[in-house]
Coordinates of C-alpha atoms and ligand atoms in Angstrom, one line a residue:
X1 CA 31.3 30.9 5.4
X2 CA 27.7 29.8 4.4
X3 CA 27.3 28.7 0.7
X4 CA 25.1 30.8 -1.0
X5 CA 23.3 28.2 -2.9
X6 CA 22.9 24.4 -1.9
X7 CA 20.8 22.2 -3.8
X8 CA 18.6 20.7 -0.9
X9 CA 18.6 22.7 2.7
X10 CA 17.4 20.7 5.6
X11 CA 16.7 23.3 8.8
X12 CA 17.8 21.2 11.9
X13 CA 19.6 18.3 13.1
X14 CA 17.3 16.5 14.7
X15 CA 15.6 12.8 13.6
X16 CA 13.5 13.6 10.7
X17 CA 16.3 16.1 9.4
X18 CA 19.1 13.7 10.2
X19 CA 17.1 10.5 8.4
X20 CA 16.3 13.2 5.2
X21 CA 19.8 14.4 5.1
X22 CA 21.0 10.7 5.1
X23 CA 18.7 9.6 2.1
X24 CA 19.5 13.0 0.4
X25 CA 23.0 12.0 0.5
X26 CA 23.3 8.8 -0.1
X27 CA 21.1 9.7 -3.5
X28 CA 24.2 12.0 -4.8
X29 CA 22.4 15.7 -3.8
X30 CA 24.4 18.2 -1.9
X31 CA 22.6 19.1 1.0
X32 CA 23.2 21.9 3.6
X33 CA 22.1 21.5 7.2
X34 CA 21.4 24.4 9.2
X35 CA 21.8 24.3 13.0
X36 CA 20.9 26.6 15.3
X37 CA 22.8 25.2 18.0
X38 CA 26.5 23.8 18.4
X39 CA 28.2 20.7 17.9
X40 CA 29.4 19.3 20.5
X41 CA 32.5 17.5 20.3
X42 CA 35.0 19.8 21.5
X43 CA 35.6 19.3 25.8
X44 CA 35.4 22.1 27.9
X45 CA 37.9 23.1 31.3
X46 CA 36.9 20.2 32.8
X47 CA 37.8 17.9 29.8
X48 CA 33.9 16.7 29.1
X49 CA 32.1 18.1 26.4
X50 CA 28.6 18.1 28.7
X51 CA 28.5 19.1 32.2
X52 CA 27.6 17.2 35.2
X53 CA 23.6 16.8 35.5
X54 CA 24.3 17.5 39.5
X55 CA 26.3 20.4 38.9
X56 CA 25.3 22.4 36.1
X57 CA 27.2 25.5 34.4
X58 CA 26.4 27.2 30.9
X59 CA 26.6 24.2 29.0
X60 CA 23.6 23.1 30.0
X61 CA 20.5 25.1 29.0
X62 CA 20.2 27.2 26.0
X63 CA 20.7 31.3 26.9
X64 CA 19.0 30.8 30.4
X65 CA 20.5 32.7 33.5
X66 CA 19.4 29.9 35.7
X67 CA 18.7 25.9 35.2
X68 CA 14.8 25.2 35.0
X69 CA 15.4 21.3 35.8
X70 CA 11.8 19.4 35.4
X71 CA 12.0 18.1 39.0
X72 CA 11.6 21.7 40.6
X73 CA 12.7 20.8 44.2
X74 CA 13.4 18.2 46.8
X75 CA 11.1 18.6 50.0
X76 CA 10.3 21.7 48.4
X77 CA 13.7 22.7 48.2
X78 CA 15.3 24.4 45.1
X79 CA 18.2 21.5 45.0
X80 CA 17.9 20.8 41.6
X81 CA 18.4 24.4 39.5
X82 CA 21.7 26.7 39.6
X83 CA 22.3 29.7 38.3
X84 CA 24.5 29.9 35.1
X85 CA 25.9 32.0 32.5
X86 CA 24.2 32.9 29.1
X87 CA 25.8 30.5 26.4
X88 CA 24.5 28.1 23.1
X89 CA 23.8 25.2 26.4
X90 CA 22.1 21.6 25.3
X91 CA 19.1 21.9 26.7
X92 CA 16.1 24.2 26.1
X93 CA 12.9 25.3 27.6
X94 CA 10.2 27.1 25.9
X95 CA 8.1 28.3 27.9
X96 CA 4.5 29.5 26.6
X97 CA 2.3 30.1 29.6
X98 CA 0.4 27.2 30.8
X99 CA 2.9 24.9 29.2
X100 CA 6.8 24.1 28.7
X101 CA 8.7 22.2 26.4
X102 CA 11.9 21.2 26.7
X103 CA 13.7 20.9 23.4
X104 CA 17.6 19.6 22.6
X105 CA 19.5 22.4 20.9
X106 CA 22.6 21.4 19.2
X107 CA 23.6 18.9 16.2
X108 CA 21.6 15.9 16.9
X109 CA 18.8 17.6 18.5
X110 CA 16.7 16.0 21.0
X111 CA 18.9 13.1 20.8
X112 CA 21.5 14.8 22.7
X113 CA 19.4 15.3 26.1
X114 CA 16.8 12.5 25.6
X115 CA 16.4 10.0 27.7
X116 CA 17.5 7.0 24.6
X117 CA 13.8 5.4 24.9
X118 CA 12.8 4.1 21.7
X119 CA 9.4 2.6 21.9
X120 CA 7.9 1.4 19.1
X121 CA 3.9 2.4 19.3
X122 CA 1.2 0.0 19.2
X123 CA 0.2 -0.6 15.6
X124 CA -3.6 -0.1 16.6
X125 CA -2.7 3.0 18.2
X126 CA -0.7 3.6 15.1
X127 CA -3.3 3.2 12.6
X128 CA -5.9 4.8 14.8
X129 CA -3.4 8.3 14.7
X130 CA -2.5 8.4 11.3
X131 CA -5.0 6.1 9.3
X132 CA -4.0 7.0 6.1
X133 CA -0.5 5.8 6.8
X134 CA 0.0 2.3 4.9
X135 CA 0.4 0.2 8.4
X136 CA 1.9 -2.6 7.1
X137 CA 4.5 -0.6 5.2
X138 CA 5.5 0.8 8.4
X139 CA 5.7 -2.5 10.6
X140 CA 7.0 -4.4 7.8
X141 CA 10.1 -1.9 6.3
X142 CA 10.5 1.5 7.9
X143 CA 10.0 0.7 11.7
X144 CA 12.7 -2.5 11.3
X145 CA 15.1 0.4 8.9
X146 CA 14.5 2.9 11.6
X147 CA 15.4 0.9 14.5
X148 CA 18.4 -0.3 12.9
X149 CA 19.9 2.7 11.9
X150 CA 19.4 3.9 15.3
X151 CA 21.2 1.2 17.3
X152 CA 18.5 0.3 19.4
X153 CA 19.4 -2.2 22.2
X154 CA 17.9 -3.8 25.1
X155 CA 18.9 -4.6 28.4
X156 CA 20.2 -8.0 28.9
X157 CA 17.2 -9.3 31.8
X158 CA 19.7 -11.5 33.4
X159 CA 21.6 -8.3 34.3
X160 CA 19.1 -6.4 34.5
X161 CA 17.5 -8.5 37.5
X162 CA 20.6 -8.1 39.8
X163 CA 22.3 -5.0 38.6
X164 CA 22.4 -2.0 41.4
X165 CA 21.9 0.5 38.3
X166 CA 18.1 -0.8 37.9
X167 CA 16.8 -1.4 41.8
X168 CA 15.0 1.4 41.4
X169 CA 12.7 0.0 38.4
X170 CA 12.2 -3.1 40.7
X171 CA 11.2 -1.4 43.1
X172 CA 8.6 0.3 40.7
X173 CA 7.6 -2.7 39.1
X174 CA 6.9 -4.4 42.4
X175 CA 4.7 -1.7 43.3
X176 CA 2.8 -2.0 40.0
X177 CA 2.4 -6.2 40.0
X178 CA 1.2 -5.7 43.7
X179 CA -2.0 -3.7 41.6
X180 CA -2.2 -5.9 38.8
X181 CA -0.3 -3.8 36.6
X182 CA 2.5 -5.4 33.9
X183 CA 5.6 -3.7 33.0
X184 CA 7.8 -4.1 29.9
X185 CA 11.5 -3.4 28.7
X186 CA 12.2 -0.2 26.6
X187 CA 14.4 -0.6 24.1
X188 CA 16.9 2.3 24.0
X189 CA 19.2 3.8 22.4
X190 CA 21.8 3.9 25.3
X191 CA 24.4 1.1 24.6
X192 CA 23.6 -1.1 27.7
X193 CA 26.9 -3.5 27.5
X194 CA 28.2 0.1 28.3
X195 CA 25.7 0.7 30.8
X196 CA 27.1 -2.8 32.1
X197 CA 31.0 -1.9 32.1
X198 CA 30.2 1.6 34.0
X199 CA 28.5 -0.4 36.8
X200 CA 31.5 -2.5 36.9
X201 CA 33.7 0.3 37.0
X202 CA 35.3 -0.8 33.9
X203 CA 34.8 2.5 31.9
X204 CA 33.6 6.6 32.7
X205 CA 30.0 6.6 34.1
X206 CA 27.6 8.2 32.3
X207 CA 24.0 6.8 32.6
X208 CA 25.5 5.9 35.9
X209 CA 27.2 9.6 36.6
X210 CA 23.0 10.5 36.7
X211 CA 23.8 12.1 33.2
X212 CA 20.7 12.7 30.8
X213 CA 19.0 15.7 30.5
X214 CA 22.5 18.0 30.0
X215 CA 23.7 15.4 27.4
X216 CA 25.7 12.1 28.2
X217 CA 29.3 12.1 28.0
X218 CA 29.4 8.5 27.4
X219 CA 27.3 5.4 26.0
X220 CA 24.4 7.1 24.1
X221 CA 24.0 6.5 20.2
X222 CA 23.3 10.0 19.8
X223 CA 22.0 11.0 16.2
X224 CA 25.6 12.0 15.4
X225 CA 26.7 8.9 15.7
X226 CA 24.4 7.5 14.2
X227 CA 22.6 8.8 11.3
X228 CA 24.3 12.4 11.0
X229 CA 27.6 10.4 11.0
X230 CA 26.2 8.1 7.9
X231 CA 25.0 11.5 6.4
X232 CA 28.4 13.1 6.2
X233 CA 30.2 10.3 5.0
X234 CA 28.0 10.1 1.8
X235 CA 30.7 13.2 1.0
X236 CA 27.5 15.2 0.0
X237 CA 26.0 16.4 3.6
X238 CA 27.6 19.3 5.3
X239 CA 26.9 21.0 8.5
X240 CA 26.8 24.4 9.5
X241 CA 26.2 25.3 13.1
X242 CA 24.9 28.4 15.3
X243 CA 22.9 28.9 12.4
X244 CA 18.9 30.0 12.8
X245 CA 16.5 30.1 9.8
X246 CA 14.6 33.0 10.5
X247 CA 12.6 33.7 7.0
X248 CA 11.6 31.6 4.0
X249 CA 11.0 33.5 1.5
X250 CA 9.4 31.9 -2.4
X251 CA 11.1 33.3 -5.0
X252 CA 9.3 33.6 -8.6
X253 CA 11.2 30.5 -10.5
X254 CA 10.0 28.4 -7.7
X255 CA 13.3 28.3 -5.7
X256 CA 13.7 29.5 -1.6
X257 CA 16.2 32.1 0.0
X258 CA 16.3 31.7 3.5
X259 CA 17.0 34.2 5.9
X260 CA 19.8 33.1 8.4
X261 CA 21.1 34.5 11.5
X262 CA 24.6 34.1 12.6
X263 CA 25.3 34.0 16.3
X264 CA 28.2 32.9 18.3
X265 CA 28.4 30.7 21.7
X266 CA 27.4 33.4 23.5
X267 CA 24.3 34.7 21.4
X268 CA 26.3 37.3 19.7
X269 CA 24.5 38.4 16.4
X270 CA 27.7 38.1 13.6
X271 CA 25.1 38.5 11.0
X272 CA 22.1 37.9 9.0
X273 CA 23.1 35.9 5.6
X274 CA 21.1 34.4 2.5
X275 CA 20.7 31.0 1.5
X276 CA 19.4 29.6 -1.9
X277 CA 17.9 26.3 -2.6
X278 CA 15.6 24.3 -4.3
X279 CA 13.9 21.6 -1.9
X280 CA 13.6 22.6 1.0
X281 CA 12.9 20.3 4.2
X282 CA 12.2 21.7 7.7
X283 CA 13.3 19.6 10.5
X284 CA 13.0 22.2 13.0
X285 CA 11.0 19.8 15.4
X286 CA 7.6 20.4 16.4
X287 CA 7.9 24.0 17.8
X288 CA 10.8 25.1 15.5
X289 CA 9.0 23.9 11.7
X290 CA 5.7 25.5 13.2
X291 CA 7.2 28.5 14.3
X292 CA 8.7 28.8 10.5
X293 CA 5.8 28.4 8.8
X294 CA 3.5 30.5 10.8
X295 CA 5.6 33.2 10.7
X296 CA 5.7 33.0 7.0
X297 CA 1.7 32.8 6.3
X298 CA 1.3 35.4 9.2
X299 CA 4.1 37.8 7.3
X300 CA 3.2 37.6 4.0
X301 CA 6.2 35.6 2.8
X302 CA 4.3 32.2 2.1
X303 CA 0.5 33.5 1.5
X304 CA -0.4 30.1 0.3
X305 CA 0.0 28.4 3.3
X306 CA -3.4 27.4 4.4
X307 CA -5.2 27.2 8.0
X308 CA -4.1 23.9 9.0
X309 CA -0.4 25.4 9.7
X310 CA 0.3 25.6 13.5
X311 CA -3.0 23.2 14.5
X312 CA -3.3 19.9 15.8
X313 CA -0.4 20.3 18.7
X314 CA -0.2 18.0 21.6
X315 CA 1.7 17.1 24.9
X316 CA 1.6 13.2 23.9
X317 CA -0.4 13.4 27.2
X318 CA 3.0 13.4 29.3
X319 CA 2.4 13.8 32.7
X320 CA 5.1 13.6 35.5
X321 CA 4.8 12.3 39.3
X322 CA 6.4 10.2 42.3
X323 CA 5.1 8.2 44.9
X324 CA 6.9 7.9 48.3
X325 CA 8.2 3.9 49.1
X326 CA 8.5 2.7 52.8
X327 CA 11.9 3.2 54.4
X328 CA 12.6 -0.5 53.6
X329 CA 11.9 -0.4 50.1
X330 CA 15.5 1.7 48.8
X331 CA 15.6 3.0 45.5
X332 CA 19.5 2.8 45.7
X333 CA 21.6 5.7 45.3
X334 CA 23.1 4.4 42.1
X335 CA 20.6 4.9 39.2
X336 CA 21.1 4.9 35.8
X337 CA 19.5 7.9 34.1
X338 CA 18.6 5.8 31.1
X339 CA 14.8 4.0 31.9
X340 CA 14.6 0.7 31.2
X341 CA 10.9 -0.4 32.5
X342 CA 7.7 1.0 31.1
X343 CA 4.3 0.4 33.0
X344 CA 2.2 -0.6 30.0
X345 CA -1.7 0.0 30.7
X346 CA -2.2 1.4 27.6
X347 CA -5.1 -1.3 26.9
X348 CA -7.3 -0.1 29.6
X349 CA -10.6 1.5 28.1
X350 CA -11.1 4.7 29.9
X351 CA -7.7 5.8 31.3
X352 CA -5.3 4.4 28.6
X353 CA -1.2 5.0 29.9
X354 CA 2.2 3.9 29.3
X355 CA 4.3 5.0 32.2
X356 CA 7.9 5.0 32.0
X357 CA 9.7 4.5 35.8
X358 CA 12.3 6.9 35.3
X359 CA 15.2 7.5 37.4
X360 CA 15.8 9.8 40.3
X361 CA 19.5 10.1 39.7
X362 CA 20.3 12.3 42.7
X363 CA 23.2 10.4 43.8
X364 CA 21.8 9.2 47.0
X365 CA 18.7 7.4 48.3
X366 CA 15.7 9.7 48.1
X367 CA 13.2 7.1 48.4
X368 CA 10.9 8.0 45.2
X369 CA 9.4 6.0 42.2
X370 CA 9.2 8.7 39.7
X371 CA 7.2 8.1 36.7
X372 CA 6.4 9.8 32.9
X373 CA 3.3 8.7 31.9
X374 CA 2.3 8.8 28.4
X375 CA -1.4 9.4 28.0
X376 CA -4.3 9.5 25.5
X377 CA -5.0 13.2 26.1
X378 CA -7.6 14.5 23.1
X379 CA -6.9 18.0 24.0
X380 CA -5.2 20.1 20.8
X381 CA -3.2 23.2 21.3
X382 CA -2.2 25.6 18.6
X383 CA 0.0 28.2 17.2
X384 CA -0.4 31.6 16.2
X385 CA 1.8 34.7 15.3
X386 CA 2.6 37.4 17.5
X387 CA 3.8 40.1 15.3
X388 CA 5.8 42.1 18.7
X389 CA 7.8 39.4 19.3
X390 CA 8.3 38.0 15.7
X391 CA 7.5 34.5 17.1
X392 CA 5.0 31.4 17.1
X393 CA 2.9 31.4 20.4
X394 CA 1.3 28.3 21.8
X395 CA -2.7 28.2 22.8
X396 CA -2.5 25.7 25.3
X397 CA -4.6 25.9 28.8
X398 CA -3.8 24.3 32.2
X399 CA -7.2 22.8 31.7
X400 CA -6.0 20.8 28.8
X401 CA -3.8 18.9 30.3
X402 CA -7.0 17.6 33.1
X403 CA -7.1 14.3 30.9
X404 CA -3.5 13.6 31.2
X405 CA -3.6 13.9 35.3
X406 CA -6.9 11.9 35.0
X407 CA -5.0 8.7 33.1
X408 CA -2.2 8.8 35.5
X409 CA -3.9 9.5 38.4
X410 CA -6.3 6.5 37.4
X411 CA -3.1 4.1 37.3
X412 CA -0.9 5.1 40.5
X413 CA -4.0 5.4 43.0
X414 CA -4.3 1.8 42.7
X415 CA -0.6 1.3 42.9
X416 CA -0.7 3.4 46.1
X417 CA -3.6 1.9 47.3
X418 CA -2.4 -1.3 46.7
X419 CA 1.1 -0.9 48.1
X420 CA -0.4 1.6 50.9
X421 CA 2.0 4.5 49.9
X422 CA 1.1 8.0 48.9
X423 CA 2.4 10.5 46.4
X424 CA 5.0 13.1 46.9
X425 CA 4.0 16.6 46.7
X426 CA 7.6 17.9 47.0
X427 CA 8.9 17.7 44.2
X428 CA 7.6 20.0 41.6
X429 CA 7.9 23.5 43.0
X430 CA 4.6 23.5 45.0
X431 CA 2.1 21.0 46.6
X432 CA 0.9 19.3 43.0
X433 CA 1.4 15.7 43.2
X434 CA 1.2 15.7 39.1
X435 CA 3.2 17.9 36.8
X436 CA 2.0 18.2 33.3
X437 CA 2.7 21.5 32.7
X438 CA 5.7 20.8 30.6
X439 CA 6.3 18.6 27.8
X440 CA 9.5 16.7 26.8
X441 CA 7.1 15.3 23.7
X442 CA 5.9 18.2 21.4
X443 CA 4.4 16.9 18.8
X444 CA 2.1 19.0 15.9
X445 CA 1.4 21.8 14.1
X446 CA 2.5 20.5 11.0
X447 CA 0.1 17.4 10.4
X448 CA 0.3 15.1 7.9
X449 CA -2.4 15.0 5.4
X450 CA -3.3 18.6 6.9
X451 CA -0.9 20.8 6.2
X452 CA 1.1 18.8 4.0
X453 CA -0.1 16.0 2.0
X454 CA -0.1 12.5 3.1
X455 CA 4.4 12.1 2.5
X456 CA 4.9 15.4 4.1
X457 CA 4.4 18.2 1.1
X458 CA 3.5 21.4 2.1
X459 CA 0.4 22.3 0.7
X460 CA 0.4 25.2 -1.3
X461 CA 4.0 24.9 -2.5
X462 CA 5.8 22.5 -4.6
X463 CA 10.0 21.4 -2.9
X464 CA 8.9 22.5 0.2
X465 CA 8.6 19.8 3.0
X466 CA 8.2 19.0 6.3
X467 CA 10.5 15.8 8.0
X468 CA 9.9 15.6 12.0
X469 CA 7.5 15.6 14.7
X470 CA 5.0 18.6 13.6
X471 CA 3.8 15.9 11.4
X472 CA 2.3 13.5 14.0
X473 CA -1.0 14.9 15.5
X474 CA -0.2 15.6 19.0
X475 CA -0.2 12.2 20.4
X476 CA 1.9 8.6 19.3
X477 CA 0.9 6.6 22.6
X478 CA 5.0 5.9 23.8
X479 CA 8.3 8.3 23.6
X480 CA 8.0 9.3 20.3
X481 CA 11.6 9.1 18.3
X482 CA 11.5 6.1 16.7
X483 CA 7.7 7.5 15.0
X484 CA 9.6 10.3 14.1
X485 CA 12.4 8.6 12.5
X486 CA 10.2 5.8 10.7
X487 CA 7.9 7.9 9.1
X488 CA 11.0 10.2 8.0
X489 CA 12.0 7.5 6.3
X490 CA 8.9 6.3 4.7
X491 CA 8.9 10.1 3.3
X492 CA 12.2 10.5 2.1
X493 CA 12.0 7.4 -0.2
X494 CA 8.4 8.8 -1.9
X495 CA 10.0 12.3 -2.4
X496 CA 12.9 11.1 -3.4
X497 CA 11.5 8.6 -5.9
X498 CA 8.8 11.0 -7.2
X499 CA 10.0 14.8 -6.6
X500 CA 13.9 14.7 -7.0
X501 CA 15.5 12.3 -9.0
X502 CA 13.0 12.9 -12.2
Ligands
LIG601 P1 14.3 17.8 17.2 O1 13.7 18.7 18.2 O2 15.0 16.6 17.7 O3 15.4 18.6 16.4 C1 15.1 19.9 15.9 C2 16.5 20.6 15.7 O4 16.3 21.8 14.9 C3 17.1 21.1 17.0 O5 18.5 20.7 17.0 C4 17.0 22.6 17.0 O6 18.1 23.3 17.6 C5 17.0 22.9 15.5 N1 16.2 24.1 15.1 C6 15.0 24.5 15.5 N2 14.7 25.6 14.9 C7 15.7 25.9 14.1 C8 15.9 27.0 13.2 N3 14.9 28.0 13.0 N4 17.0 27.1 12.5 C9 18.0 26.1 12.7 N5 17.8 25.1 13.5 C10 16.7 25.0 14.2 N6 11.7 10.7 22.9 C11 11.9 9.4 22.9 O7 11.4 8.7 21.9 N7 12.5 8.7 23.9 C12 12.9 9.4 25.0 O8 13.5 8.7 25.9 C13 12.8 10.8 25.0 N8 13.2 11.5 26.1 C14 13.2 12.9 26.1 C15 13.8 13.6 27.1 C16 14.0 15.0 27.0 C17 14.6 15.8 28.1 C18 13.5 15.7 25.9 C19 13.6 17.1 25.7 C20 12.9 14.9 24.8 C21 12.8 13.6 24.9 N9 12.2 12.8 23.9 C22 12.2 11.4 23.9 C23 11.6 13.5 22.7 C24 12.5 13.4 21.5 O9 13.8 13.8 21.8 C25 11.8 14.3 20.4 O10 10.5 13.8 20.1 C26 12.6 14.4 19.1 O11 13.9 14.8 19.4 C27 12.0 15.2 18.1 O12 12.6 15.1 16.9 P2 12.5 16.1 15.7 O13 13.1 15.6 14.5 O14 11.0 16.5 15.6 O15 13.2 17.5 16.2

């Protein structure tokens, strides 16, 4: 049963929850996570804990009746989607009119269905996004603590130059030198001497098995094995799962009940309970935190909150689309679902990208360089309340996301050119050669030095914070995890310094 009182609460699992929980821990405070989603650990019939990316049942998307895979179809075919049963799956969508995002739901959050890129940005980029950030802090201590608690790795090059599991980011990066265009490796948080062994057929595929998006079975240095792991063997973290903050609500000494809702695998409501604490930390993710606090200015429950809450949201410009190689240039049919290669033009003046060759993983030869460019989109959505619904709803337009196809259309029209190829207008559901009306990158609502002060302190309220990706404005310039996780970190140690052990 839920505790009715925990010192610290910390709503989700994700990276700037999992990082804050960590720190709480290790400094002696009992903390209670709350999850909304479940842990997965335990296999199902067919002895994995995730399913098969190619075959997907209930596991894999959060109470949907169908999969809403981001590639919508093949030669304008629905091959991708299947229909499934209602249950507590890894992956979400939110879908808000003119724009998606696809969330992880489960303990670990995104980490569980990302796709293990972790990119440190550009510290001019950096320092032009959050100015009032101390820069060299960041390079010098909590980028470096970040990454290490994390596990990042990169591809040995030797391998990764003959390896079948990477043709298809050759391929890509031939295309891209033939226009003048450099590519880099990604560091990940895949472990790629596993990567290595699956190719070999020295271990269970994973990456290999075309795995990602439903969860890997195998390889990935997920945040519960990684920080959330560290966090509970402090002895002072615990986890509770299938567990939804609904309602914060400020009582007069200062302290916070929260309003929980119970639910089983199936979305069963076993009940609505109370929780107490102190300091409280939202690491609901971009959507999630929002959502919370709009609903509490827009309700009554937190009338302090000021205007900033639910603004400065963006895409992190991410914009999807393929181009179709010759017959003789094959992608393979063996691709790991874990990138490796990033296009980096993120220097040019007007159309700034980094484009990520992602992976096809369709289990045969389909011929396509698929790409996720990350853009310098200047467009903000935001958040309001809709009272009928009791949720947050995005303002976002189709004509805010222009700049994105601008940027990537900028970059692969001289790759096409240059290679003589063309796009393919097949594969999202219609004839669009570019998707951005999704995001796998949410970021905002919650920004720092806007709605909170410049270490993540809602403004307006004193032990109320805000740990995760709300905080960066809508843009980070590269797959945003590591941002999260460094600046969750730089945080932590100023409210824990300051704020909790005085
Ligand atoms: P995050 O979203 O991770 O966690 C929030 C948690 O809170 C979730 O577990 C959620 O269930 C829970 N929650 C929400 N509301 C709640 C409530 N009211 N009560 C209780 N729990 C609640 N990034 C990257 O750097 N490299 C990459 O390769 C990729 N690839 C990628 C692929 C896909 C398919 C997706 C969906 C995303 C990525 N990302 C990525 C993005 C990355 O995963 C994302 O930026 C981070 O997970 C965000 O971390 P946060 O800490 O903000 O929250």
């Amino acid at each position: 049963p839920l505790p009715e009182y925990a010192p610290a609460v910390v709503v989700g699992t994700g990276y700037g929850a999992a990082v804050t929980a960590l720190r709480l821990g290790e400094a002696g405070i009992p903390t209670l996570m709350l999850e909304m989603g479940k842990l997965w650990t335990t296999p199902g019939a067919d002895g994995k804990v995730f399913c098969p990316m190619l075959n997907p049942d209930e596991r894999a998307m959060w109470f949907k009746d169908r999969t809403e895979a981001p590639l919508a179809s093949f030669l304008w075919l629905d091959l991708a989607n299947r229909d499934i049963g209602r249950y507590a799956g890894v992956l979400d969508r939110v879908n808000f009119g003119d724009m998606a995002v696809y969330l992880g739901r489960g303990v670990g959050g995104g980490s569980l269905v990302n796709g293990a890129m972790a990119v440190t940005p550009k510290r001019s980029y950096f320092e032009e996004i959050l100015p009032r950030v101390d820069a060299a802090e960041m390079y010098g201590k909590y980028f470096p603590r970040a990454n290490a608690a994390l596990g990042v790795n990169v591809v040995d090059p030797g391998w990764f130059e003959t390896c079948r599991s990477y043709q298809y980011a050759r391929v890509s990066r031939k295309a891209a030198g033939r226009a003048g265009f450099g590519t880099v490796f990604v560091p990940s948080v895949y472990d790629m001497d596993y990567l290595r062994r699956e190719e070999a057929g020295e271990v269970p595929r994973s990456a290999d098995a075309s795995e990602v998006i439903y969860g890997n079975n195998h390889g990935k240095r997920s945040l519960d094995k990684s920080y959330l792991a560290a966090a509970l063997g402090t002895g002072k973290v615990t986890i509770e799962t299938l567990r939804e903050v609904r309602e914060i609500l400020h009582q007069p000494d200062g302290t916070y009940t929260l309003v929980v809702r119970e639910i089983d695998e199936h979305g069963t409501v076993l009940g609505t309970r109370h929780v107490n604490t102190r300091y409280l930390f939202l690491g609901a993710g971009s959507v999630g935190s929002t959502e919370l606090l709009v609903r509490a200015r827009d309700t009554g429950r937190l009338p302090g909150l000021g205007e900033a809450v639910g603004r400065g949201w963006g895409t992190n410009g991410n914009v999807m689309c393929g181009r179709a190689n010759h017959v003789w240039d094959t992608t393979g049919s063996l691709q790991s679902g874990m990138p490796a290669l990033g296009i980096d033009n993120w220097a040019d003046p007007v159309h700034p990208a980094f484009a990520e060759i992602a992976p096809v993983p369709a289990g045969l030869e389909t011929w396509v360089s698929l790409y996720l460019a990350i853009t310098k989109n200047p467009e903000r959505g935001h958040f309001t309340y809709d009272a009928a619904s009791d949720s947050a709803k995005l303002h976002w337009t189709a004509s805010q996301g222009q700049p994105s196809i601008d940027a990537a259309k900028a970059l692969f029209d001289k790759v096409n050119r240059a290679n003589r190829t063309i796009y393919r207008y097949d594969l999202f559901g219609d004839t669009r050669a570019f998707e951005n009306r999704f995001t796998y990158h949410p970021l905002g609502g919650l920004v720092l030095g806007e709605a909170t002060d410049d270490y993540g302190r809602v403004k307006g309220y004193r032990n109320l914070y805000v740990t995760d990706g709300s905080l960066i404005p809508g843009s980070t310039g590269v797959n945003p995890f590591v941002t999260i996780t460094a600046l969750a970190e730089r945080n932590i140690e100023r409210v824990l310094a300051e704020d909790l052990r005085g």
